[in-house]
Coordinates of C-alpha atoms in Angstrom, one line a residue:
M30 CA 0.0 0.0 0.0
K31 CA 2.8 2.4 0.9
Q32 CA 4.7 1.5 -2.3
G33 CA 1.6 2.1 -4.3
F34 CA 1.0 5.5 -2.7
R35 CA 4.6 6.6 -3.2
H36 CA 4.5 5.4 -6.8
A37 CA 1.3 7.4 -7.4
M38 CA 2.9 10.5 -5.9
S39 CA 6.0 10.0 -8.0
W40 CA 3.9 9.9 -11.2
L41 CA 2.0 13.0 -10.0
H42 CA 5.2 14.9 -9.1
T43 CA 6.9 13.9 -12.4
W44 CA 4.1 14.6 -14.9
G45 CA 2.3 17.4 -13.0
G46 CA 5.6 19.1 -12.3
L47 CA 6.6 18.9 -16.0
W48 CA 3.5 20.3 -17.5
F49 CA 3.5 23.3 -15.1
A50 CA 7.2 23.7 -14.7
W51 CA 7.5 25.9 -17.9
V52 CA 4.8 28.3 -16.6
L53 CA 6.1 28.2 -13.0
F54 CA 9.7 28.9 -14.2
A55 CA 8.4 32.1 -15.9
I56 CA 6.3 33.0 -12.9
F57 CA 9.3 32.6 -10.5
F58 CA 11.9 34.1 -12.7
T59 CA 10.0 37.3 -13.7
G60 CA 8.6 37.6 -10.1
T61 CA 12.2 37.5 -8.8
L62 CA 13.2 40.2 -11.2
G63 CA 10.1 42.1 -10.1
V64 CA 11.5 42.3 -6.6
F65 CA 13.7 45.1 -8.0
D66 CA 11.1 46.5 -10.4
D67 CA 11.7 50.1 -9.2
A68 CA 15.5 49.8 -9.9
I69 CA 14.8 48.3 -13.3
S70 CA 12.3 51.1 -14.1
H71 CA 14.8 53.7 -12.9
W72 CA 17.5 52.3 -15.3
M73 CA 15.1 52.0 -18.2
R74 CA 13.8 55.5 -17.9
D75 CA 17.4 56.8 -17.8
R76 CA 16.5 59.2 -15.1
G77 CA 19.7 58.8 -13.0
R78 CA 21.4 61.9 -14.3
A79 CA 18.3 64.0 -15.0
A80 CA 17.8 67.2 -13.0
A81 CA 14.6 67.1 -11.0
T82 CA 12.0 69.5 -12.4
A83 CA 9.0 68.3 -10.4
P84 CA 6.9 70.9 -8.6
S85 CA 8.2 71.1 -5.0
T86 CA 5.7 73.2 -3.2
G87 CA 2.0 72.8 -2.5
A88 CA 1.2 75.9 -4.7
E89 CA 3.2 74.5 -7.6
R90 CA 1.4 71.1 -7.3
A91 CA -2.0 72.9 -7.2
Q92 CA -1.1 74.8 -10.3
A93 CA -0.1 71.6 -12.1
V94 CA -3.4 70.0 -11.2
A95 CA -5.3 73.0 -12.4
M96 CA -3.5 72.9 -15.8
A97 CA -4.2 69.1 -16.0
Q98 CA -7.9 69.6 -15.3
A99 CA -8.1 72.3 -18.0
Y100 CA -6.5 70.0 -20.5
L101 CA -8.8 67.1 -19.6
A102 CA -11.8 69.3 -19.8
R103 CA -10.9 70.1 -23.4
Q104 CA -10.1 66.5 -24.4
A105 CA -13.0 64.7 -22.6
P106 CA -15.3 67.1 -20.8
A107 CA -17.6 64.3 -19.9
G108 CA -16.7 60.6 -19.7
E109 CA -16.0 57.6 -17.6
F110 CA -12.6 58.4 -16.0
W111 CA -9.9 61.0 -15.5
S112 CA -6.6 60.5 -13.8
I113 CA -3.8 63.0 -13.1
G114 CA -0.4 61.7 -12.2
L115 CA 1.7 64.3 -10.4
P116 CA 5.4 64.6 -11.2
S117 CA 7.9 62.6 -9.2
E118 CA 11.6 62.0 -9.0
E119 CA 11.3 59.2 -11.4
D120 CA 9.0 60.9 -13.9
S121 CA 9.1 64.7 -14.1
S122 CA 6.1 65.1 -16.4
L123 CA 2.5 65.7 -15.6
R124 CA 0.6 62.6 -16.7
V125 CA -3.0 62.7 -17.7
F126 CA -5.2 59.7 -18.6
W127 CA -8.8 59.5 -19.6
Q128 CA -11.5 57.1 -20.8
R129 CA -14.5 58.5 -22.7
D130 CA -16.9 55.5 -22.0
E131 CA -16.8 52.3 -19.9
D132 CA -15.8 50.1 -22.8
G133 CA -13.6 52.6 -24.6
P134 CA -9.8 52.7 -24.7
F135 CA -7.6 54.6 -22.3
E136 CA -5.8 57.6 -23.7
Q137 CA -2.7 59.1 -22.2
R138 CA -0.7 62.3 -22.7
F139 CA 2.3 64.0 -21.0
L140 CA 2.3 67.6 -20.0
D141 CA 5.0 70.1 -18.9
P142 CA 4.3 70.6 -15.2
L143 CA 5.3 74.2 -15.3
S144 CA 3.5 75.4 -18.5
G145 CA 0.9 72.8 -19.1
A146 CA 2.0 72.3 -22.7
E147 CA 1.7 68.9 -24.2
L148 CA 5.1 67.2 -24.5
A149 CA 6.4 65.6 -27.7
P150 CA 6.5 61.7 -27.6
G151 CA 10.3 61.7 -27.5
H152 CA 10.8 64.1 -24.6
E153 CA 11.6 61.1 -22.2
R154 CA 12.3 57.4 -22.5
R155 CA 8.8 56.0 -22.3
T156 CA 8.8 52.4 -21.0
E157 CA 6.8 49.8 -19.1
G158 CA 10.0 49.4 -17.0
G159 CA 10.3 46.8 -14.3
H160 CA 6.5 46.6 -14.1
H161 CA 6.6 44.4 -17.2
F162 CA 8.1 41.6 -15.1
V163 CA 5.5 42.1 -12.4
H164 CA 2.7 41.8 -14.9
M165 CA 4.4 38.7 -16.4
H166 CA 4.6 37.3 -12.9
F167 CA 0.9 37.5 -12.0
E168 CA -1.0 37.5 -15.3
F169 CA 1.4 37.2 -18.3
H170 CA -0.1 40.4 -19.8
A171 CA -3.3 38.4 -20.4
G172 CA -5.7 40.0 -18.0
M173 CA -8.1 37.7 -16.1
A174 CA -7.2 34.7 -18.2
G175 CA -3.6 35.2 -17.2
I176 CA -4.6 35.5 -13.5
W177 CA -6.4 32.2 -13.7
L178 CA -3.5 30.5 -15.5
V179 CA -1.1 31.7 -12.7
G180 CA -3.5 30.6 -10.0
I181 CA -3.9 27.1 -11.5
A182 CA -0.1 26.8 -11.9
T183 CA 0.4 27.9 -8.3
M184 CA -2.0 25.2 -7.0
A185 CA -0.1 22.7 -9.1
M186 CA 3.1 23.9 -7.5
L187 CA 1.7 23.3 -4.0
V188 CA 0.7 19.8 -5.1
A189 CA 4.2 19.2 -6.6
L190 CA 5.9 20.4 -3.3
V191 CA 3.8 18.0 -1.2
S192 CA 4.2 15.1 -3.6
G193 CA 7.9 15.8 -3.8
I194 CA 8.3 15.5 0.0
V195 CA 6.4 12.2 -0.1
V196 CA 8.5 10.8 -3.0
H197 CA 11.9 11.8 -1.5
K198 CA 11.7 10.1 1.9
K199 CA 15.4 10.8 2.4
I200 CA 15.1 14.4 1.2
F201 CA 17.1 16.0 4.0
V202 CA 19.9 13.4 3.6
D203 CA 19.9 14.1 -0.2
F204 CA 20.3 17.8 0.6
F205 CA 23.8 17.1 1.7
T206 CA 24.6 14.9 -1.2
F207 CA 25.8 16.2 -4.5
R208 CA 27.7 14.2 -7.1
P209 CA 29.0 16.5 -9.9
G210 CA 29.6 15.2 -13.4
K211 CA 27.2 12.2 -13.0
G212 CA 24.6 13.3 -15.6
Q213 CA 21.1 12.3 -14.4
R214 CA 22.3 11.8 -10.8
S215 CA 23.8 15.3 -10.7
W216 CA 20.6 16.9 -11.9
L217 CA 18.6 15.0 -9.3
D218 CA 21.0 16.0 -6.5
G219 CA 20.9 19.6 -7.6
H220 CA 17.1 19.5 -7.8
N221 CA 16.8 18.0 -4.3
A222 CA 19.2 20.4 -2.8
L223 CA 17.5 23.5 -4.2
A224 CA 14.1 22.2 -3.2
V225 CA 15.1 21.6 0.4
L226 CA 17.0 24.9 0.7
T227 CA 14.0 27.0 -0.4
L228 CA 11.1 24.7 0.7
P229 CA 9.7 27.1 3.4
F230 CA 10.1 30.1 1.1
Q231 CA 8.3 28.3 -1.8
F232 CA 5.4 27.2 0.4
M233 CA 5.0 30.8 1.7
I234 CA 5.3 32.5 -1.7
A235 CA 2.9 30.1 -3.4
Y236 CA 0.3 30.3 -0.7
T237 CA 0.5 34.1 -0.3
G238 CA 0.3 34.5 -4.1
L239 CA -3.0 32.8 -4.1
V240 CA -4.3 34.9 -1.2
V241 CA -3.5 38.1 -3.1
F242 CA -6.4 37.2 -5.5
W243 CA -8.6 35.4 -3.1
F244 CA -11.7 37.3 -4.2
T245 CA -11.1 36.1 -7.8
Y246 CA -10.3 32.4 -6.9
M247 CA -12.9 32.0 -4.2
P248 CA -15.9 34.2 -5.2
A249 CA -18.7 32.0 -3.8
A250 CA -19.2 33.9 -0.5
I251 CA -19.4 37.2 -2.3
E252 CA -21.8 35.8 -4.9
A253 CA -24.0 34.3 -2.1
R254 CA -24.2 37.4 0.1
F255 CA -24.0 40.2 -2.4
G256 CA -25.5 38.6 -5.5
G257 CA -22.3 39.1 -7.4
E258 CA -22.2 42.9 -6.7
R259 CA -18.5 43.2 -5.9
D260 CA -18.7 47.0 -5.6
A261 CA -21.2 46.7 -2.8
Y262 CA -19.0 44.1 -1.1
F263 CA -15.9 46.2 -1.2
S264 CA -17.7 49.3 0.0
T265 CA -18.9 47.3 3.0
L266 CA -15.4 45.8 3.6
F267 CA -13.5 49.1 3.3
E268 CA -16.1 51.1 5.2
G269 CA -16.1 53.8 2.5
P270 CA -18.7 55.4 0.3
A271 CA -20.3 53.1 -2.2
P272 CA -19.4 53.7 -5.9
R273 CA -21.7 56.0 -7.7
P274 CA -23.4 54.8 -10.9
M275 CA -23.4 57.3 -13.7
R276 CA -26.7 59.1 -13.9
H277 CA -26.1 60.8 -17.3
L278 CA -27.0 64.2 -16.0
A279 CA -24.5 66.9 -16.9
A280 CA -22.9 69.0 -14.2
S281 CA -19.9 71.3 -13.8
M282 CA -16.9 69.9 -12.1
A283 CA -15.5 71.4 -8.9
A284 CA -12.0 72.8 -9.1
L285 CA -9.5 70.0 -8.3
A286 CA -6.6 72.1 -7.1
P287 CA -8.2 73.3 -3.8
L288 CA -9.5 69.7 -3.2
M289 CA -5.9 68.4 -3.6
Q290 CA -4.6 71.0 -1.1
Q291 CA -7.3 70.0 1.3
A292 CA -6.5 66.3 0.9
E293 CA -2.8 66.9 1.5
A294 CA -3.6 68.7 4.7
A295 CA -5.9 65.9 5.8
I296 CA -3.5 63.0 5.4
G297 CA -0.3 64.9 6.0
R298 CA 1.4 63.8 2.7
E299 CA 1.9 65.1 -0.8
A300 CA -0.6 63.9 -3.4
S301 CA 0.6 61.5 -6.1
F302 CA -2.6 60.9 -8.1
V303 CA -6.0 62.6 -8.6
V304 CA -8.7 60.3 -9.9
V305 CA -12.1 61.4 -11.1
N306 CA -14.9 58.9 -11.8
H307 CA -17.7 60.1 -14.2
P308 CA -16.4 63.7 -14.8
G309 CA -19.0 66.0 -16.1
D310 CA -21.9 64.0 -14.5
V311 CA -23.8 64.7 -11.2
S312 CA -22.4 61.4 -9.9
A313 CA -18.8 62.6 -10.2
A314 CA -16.5 61.5 -7.4
V315 CA -12.9 62.6 -6.8
R316 CA -10.3 60.5 -5.0
I317 CA -6.9 61.9 -4.1
F318 CA -4.1 59.5 -3.2
G319 CA -1.0 60.3 -1.1
R320 CA 2.5 59.6 -2.1
F321 CA 4.1 56.4 -0.7
D322 CA 6.7 57.0 1.9
P323 CA 9.1 54.0 1.8
A324 CA 11.0 55.1 5.0
A325 CA 7.7 55.0 7.0
E326 CA 6.7 51.6 5.6
T327 CA 9.9 49.6 5.5
D328 CA 9.1 47.6 8.7
R329 CA 5.4 47.2 8.3
L330 CA 3.7 43.9 7.5
V331 CA 0.2 45.5 7.7
G332 CA -1.2 49.0 7.2
R333 CA 1.0 49.8 4.1
G334 CA -1.0 52.6 2.6
S335 CA -0.4 56.1 1.4
G336 CA -3.8 57.5 2.5
Q337 CA -6.6 58.8 0.3
V338 CA -9.4 61.4 0.5
Q339 CA -12.7 61.2 -1.4
F340 CA -14.8 64.3 -2.4
D341 CA -18.0 64.9 -4.2
G342 CA -16.9 65.9 -7.7
V343 CA -19.6 68.6 -8.2
N344 CA -19.9 70.5 -4.9
G345 CA -16.6 69.5 -3.4
D346 CA -18.0 68.1 -0.2
L347 CA -15.7 65.8 1.8
L348 CA -17.0 62.2 1.7
H349 CA -14.2 60.1 3.2
V350 CA -10.7 60.1 4.6
Q351 CA -8.4 57.1 5.0
M352 CA -5.2 58.0 6.9
P353 CA -1.8 56.5 5.8
D354 CA -0.8 53.2 7.3
T355 CA -4.2 52.3 8.5
V356 CA -6.2 49.1 7.7
R357 CA -9.9 49.1 6.9
G358 CA -12.0 46.0 6.7
G359 CA -11.2 44.5 10.1
P360 CA -9.2 41.3 10.6
V361 CA -10.1 39.8 7.2
L362 CA -8.4 42.6 5.3
A363 CA -5.6 42.9 7.9
T364 CA -4.8 39.2 7.3
Q365 CA -4.9 39.6 3.5
Q366 CA -2.7 42.7 3.6
T367 CA -0.2 40.8 5.8
M368 CA -0.1 38.1 3.2
N369 CA 0.4 40.7 0.5
A370 CA 3.3 42.3 2.4
L371 CA 4.9 38.8 2.7
H372 CA 4.5 38.1 -1.0
F373 CA 5.6 41.5 -2.3
V374 CA 8.5 41.8 0.3
R375 CA 7.1 45.1 1.7
F376 CA 9.2 45.0 4.8
G377 CA 12.8 44.6 5.8
G378 CA 14.3 47.0 3.3
Y379 CA 17.0 46.0 0.8
A380 CA 18.4 43.2 2.9
M381 CA 15.0 41.3 2.7
K382 CA 14.7 42.1 -1.0
W383 CA 18.1 40.4 -1.7
L384 CA 17.1 37.4 0.4
Y385 CA 13.9 37.1 -1.7
F386 CA 15.9 37.5 -4.8
I387 CA 18.3 34.7 -3.9
C388 CA 15.5 32.4 -2.8
G389 CA 13.5 33.2 -5.9
M390 CA 16.4 32.4 -8.2
A391 CA 17.0 29.2 -6.4
G392 CA 13.3 28.3 -6.8
A393 CA 13.5 29.0 -10.5
A394 CA 16.6 26.9 -10.8
M395 CA 14.8 24.1 -9.0
M396 CA 12.0 24.1 -11.5
A397 CA 14.4 24.4 -14.4
S398 CA 16.5 21.4 -13.1
G399 CA 13.3 19.3 -12.7
A400 CA 12.2 19.9 -16.3
I401 CA 15.8 19.2 -17.5
L402 CA 16.0 16.1 -15.4
F403 CA 12.9 14.7 -17.0
A404 CA 14.5 15.0 -20.5
V405 CA 17.9 13.7 -19.4
K406 CA 16.4 10.6 -17.7
R407 CA 14.4 9.6 -20.7
R408 CA 17.2 10.4 -23.1
K409 CA 19.6 8.2 -21.1
N410 CA 17.2 5.3 -20.5
G411 CA 15.6 5.3 -24.0
A412 CA 12.1 5.4 -22.4
A413 CA 9.1 4.7 -24.7
E414 CA 6.1 5.8 -22.7
F415 CA 4.3 6.9 -25.8
G416 CA 5.0 4.0 -28.1
T417 CA 6.0 4.9 -31.6
A418 CA 5.3 8.6 -30.9
S419 CA 7.8 8.7 -28.0
A420 CA 10.6 10.3 -30.0
R421 CA 8.4 13.1 -31.2
V422 CA 6.9 13.7 -27.8
Y423 CA 10.3 13.8 -26.1
G424 CA 11.6 16.0 -28.9
A425 CA 8.8 18.5 -28.3
I426 CA 9.4 18.4 -24.5
E427 CA 13.1 19.2 -25.1
A428 CA 12.3 22.1 -27.4
L429 CA 9.8 23.5 -24.8
N430 CA 12.4 23.1 -22.1
V431 CA 14.9 25.2 -24.1
A432 CA 12.3 27.9 -25.0
A433 CA 10.8 28.1 -21.5
I434 CA 14.1 28.4 -19.7
A435 CA 16.9 29.7 -22.1
G436 CA 14.4 31.5 -24.3
L437 CA 12.9 33.4 -21.4
L438 CA 16.3 34.4 -20.2
L439 CA 17.1 35.7 -23.7
A440 CA 13.8 37.5 -24.0
C441 CA 14.3 39.3 -20.6
I442 CA 17.7 40.7 -21.4
A443 CA 16.6 41.5 -25.0
Y444 CA 13.7 43.6 -23.4
L445 CA 16.4 45.8 -21.8
W446 CA 18.2 46.1 -25.1
F447 CA 15.0 47.2 -26.9
N448 CA 14.6 49.9 -24.3
R449 CA 17.9 51.5 -25.5
L450 CA 17.5 50.7 -29.2
L451 CA 13.9 51.9 -29.9
P452 CA 13.7 55.5 -31.0
L453 CA 12.5 57.8 -28.2
D454 CA 9.6 59.2 -30.4
W455 CA 8.4 55.7 -31.4
E456 CA 4.6 55.6 -31.1
N457 CA 3.4 53.3 -28.3
R458 CA 7.0 52.8 -27.4
A459 CA 6.4 51.0 -24.1
A460 CA 3.9 48.6 -25.7
W461 CA 6.4 47.8 -28.4
E462 CA 9.1 46.9 -25.8
V463 CA 6.7 44.3 -24.4
R464 CA 5.6 43.0 -27.9
L465 CA 9.3 42.5 -28.9
F466 CA 9.9 40.6 -25.7
F467 CA 7.2 38.2 -26.7
L468 CA 8.4 38.0 -30.2
V469 CA 11.9 37.0 -29.0
W470 CA 10.4 34.4 -26.7
M471 CA 8.3 32.9 -29.4
G472 CA 11.2 33.0 -31.8
S473 CA 13.3 31.0 -29.3
L474 CA 10.7 28.2 -29.5
G475 CA 11.1 28.0 -33.3
H476 CA 14.8 28.0 -32.9
A477 CA 14.6 25.2 -30.3
A478 CA 12.4 23.1 -32.6
W479 CA 14.8 23.6 -35.5
R480 CA 18.1 22.9 -33.8
P481 CA 19.3 19.8 -31.9
P482 CA 18.6 20.2 -28.2
R483 CA 22.3 20.7 -27.0
S484 CA 22.9 23.2 -29.9
A485 CA 19.8 25.1 -29.0
W486 CA 20.7 25.3 -25.4
R487 CA 24.3 26.4 -26.2
E488 CA 23.3 29.0 -28.8
Q489 CA 20.4 30.6 -26.8
L490 CA 22.4 30.8 -23.6
G491 CA 25.4 32.1 -25.5
V492 CA 23.4 34.9 -27.1
A493 CA 21.8 35.7 -23.7
A494 CA 25.3 35.9 -22.1
F495 CA 26.5 38.2 -24.9
L496 CA 23.5 40.5 -24.4
C497 CA 24.0 40.6 -20.6
L498 CA 27.7 41.3 -20.8
G499 CA 27.1 43.9 -23.6
L500 CA 24.3 45.8 -21.8
P501 CA 26.6 48.3 -20.0
V502 CA 28.4 48.9 -23.3
L503 CA 25.1 49.5 -25.1
N504 CA 24.0 51.9 -22.4
W505 CA 27.2 53.8 -22.6
L506 CA 27.0 54.1 -26.4
V507 CA 23.3 55.2 -26.4
T508 CA 23.2 57.5 -23.3
G509 CA 26.8 58.1 -22.4
D510 CA 26.2 56.7 -18.9
H511 CA 27.8 53.6 -17.3
F512 CA 27.8 51.9 -14.0
A513 CA 31.2 53.4 -12.8
A514 CA 29.7 56.9 -13.3
A515 CA 26.5 55.8 -11.5
L516 CA 28.5 54.5 -8.6
A517 CA 30.5 57.8 -8.4
R518 CA 27.3 59.8 -8.2
G519 CA 25.7 57.4 -5.6
D520 CA 23.1 56.0 -8.1
A521 CA 23.0 52.5 -6.7
M522 CA 19.9 51.5 -8.7
T523 CA 21.5 52.2 -12.1
A524 CA 24.8 50.6 -11.2
G525 CA 23.0 47.6 -9.6
V526 CA 21.1 46.7 -12.7
E527 CA 24.2 46.7 -14.9
L528 CA 26.4 44.8 -12.3
V529 CA 23.7 42.1 -12.0
A530 CA 23.5 41.8 -15.8
I531 CA 27.2 41.3 -15.9
A532 CA 27.0 38.6 -13.2
Y533 CA 24.2 36.8 -15.2
G534 CA 26.3 37.1 -18.3
V535 CA 29.3 35.4 -16.7
L536 CA 27.1 32.6 -15.3
L537 CA 25.3 32.0 -18.6
L538 CA 28.6 32.1 -20.6
A539 CA 30.0 29.4 -18.3
V540 CA 27.0 27.2 -18.7
A541 CA 27.0 27.6 -22.5
R542 CA 30.7 26.7 -22.6
M543 CA 30.1 23.7 -20.4
I544 CA 27.4 22.4 -22.7
G545 CA 29.7 23.0 -25.7
R546 CA 32.5 21.0 -24.1
R547 CA 30.1 18.1 -23.3
A548 CA 28.7 18.1 -26.8
A549 CA 32.3 18.0 -28.2
G550 CA 33.2 15.1 -25.8
D551 CA 30.1 13.1 -26.9
V552 CA 31.1 13.5 -30.6
A553 CA 34.7 12.5 -29.9
G554 CA 33.6 9.5 -27.9
A555 CA 31.0 8.2 -30.3
P556 CA 33.5 6.1 -32.4
R557 CA 34.9 4.5 -29.3
R558 CA 31.4 3.6 -28.0
A559 CA 30.4 2.2 -31.4
A560 CA 33.6 0.1 -31.6
G561 CA 32.9 -1.2 -28.1
R562 CA 29.4 -2.2 -29.0
A563 CA 30.6 -3.9 -32.2
E564 CA 33.3 -5.8 -30.3
A565 CA 30.7 -6.9 -27.7
E566 CA 28.3 -8.1 -30.4
G567 CA 31.2 -10.0 -32.2
A568 CA 32.1 -11.8 -29.0

C-alpha cells in the first residue's frame, strides 16, 4: 500500500511538475526580477542623471493639477474616467489619462508641469520598465485569463511540493549529497538540494500569491451574500462610500486644485494621483491618493498605505478620509494585507529584498532542473512511454524546455536592449518593448524546434550571455552613462542593474561553454562507443 501511494505520488510529481514547470519557471523568474522593479524602471527611464523638475511646493502642485484639469476638460469634458499623475523624482512630467466611456480605450498624454503644454513623444524614454516583469509574474499580460493561469499553476506547485516530499523520503539526507559530473544523478542531486534549501520560502510564496487574488479564486461567498455585486462588497469591507453609478445628467466639475490641497492637509502627505470617476456628471467623485513614503513603511507587515481622500466631484463636499498606514475592513483585510506584504516583500528593506531575490532564483533553478531532469532521464534510458510517438513527444518536450528556460532568459535581457535601441519618439514605445519581448520568446521556441537540443541550449544561452555582458556597453553608447559613473554619483539602482546583468552574463557564458564541451566530448567519444558495441556483439 505504501509503495503504491509513493509510486502514485512519483507519477503525479513527475508529470504534473513537468506540464506546469514551464509556466512556473516564468512566474518565478519574472517575479524574482520584479523584486527590484523600481530599480529596473529607474534604469530603463534613464533618469539617473536628470535634474529634478517636479513641482516642490503645494502651490506648484496645485497649479499643475489646475492645468491638467483644464487639459482634460478640453479633451474629454464628460466621460468615464480621468486621472492626473503628479510629477515625481522618477518621472518629471505631468501625466493625464482619460476614458470616454466604460468600454472605450484609455488615452494618455504627458504635459510640462510648469507650463501645461503637451510634451512631444520623444521628450523622455517611455517604457513599461520593471512593471513588465511584475505583470508577467501574475498575469502574463493576459488579464483575467492570465490571473487564472497563474492561479492554476500555483495550485499545481503546492501539489508538486507536497508530492515531492512524499517521494523523497530521504530528502534531508539528499540535501547534503551532490555528485557532480554524473549526468542524471547530478541533476537529481541539484534539484533535491535546491528544493530543500528553499522549501519554506516556496510554500510561503505560493500560498500568499493565491491569497492576493482570493476574491477572484474564491468568489462563492461574495456571490451568495451580495449577489455578485463586488462594488457593494468592497464598499462594506472598506467602510467607505459606495461607488456611484453614472446618472447621465450633466454637471460642472469642482476645481480639483483646492481639493488636492485640502486632501494633503488631511492626510499629511503630498498627493501623487488625482482620480475622477464620471467627470461632467452629477455622480462625479474625486479621489486623491497620497505619495508612498518608503521610509515609513519599511518595517510594516500591515497597514501599508499612502492614504486617500474622497470628495463629491460637483460640490466638493468631503466624503471620506483614510489616513496613511491604516487598515480598513477588520481582521479579514488585515490578514490579507499581511499576506500581500509577505508576498511582495514590503518589509525589511533591501536586505530582505536580496534574500527574496536569492531564494526566488533558487526556486526558479529548482523548476528548471526538474524539467531538464525529465528529459535527461528519458534520453539516457531510452524510455518509450508513448510507443512509436515517444521520440516526437520527447523532442517536443526538449524544445519546450529550451524555450521556456533559455528562451525566457534571452527575452528578458533583450527587453532591456530594446529599451535602449527603440527611437524615443516611437509611437506606443512602451507597448512595443513588451511586444518585442514576446516575439523574441516565441522565436526561441522556433529555434529550439529547428536545432538539436544541445545546440539550441548552447546558442540561446550564449546569445543571452552576450546581451548581458554587452548591456553596460550599449547603455554607454546610447546614453553616455555607465555603472562606474553611476557609482560615483551614488546612483546604486542604475549601477546595480548593470552589475547584476554582468553577473548573469558570466554565469550563462560558463553554462553555455560547459554544454559545448560536453557536446564535443560526446562527438569525440562516439566512435569508441560504437567500436565497443561492435566488439561486444562479435564476442
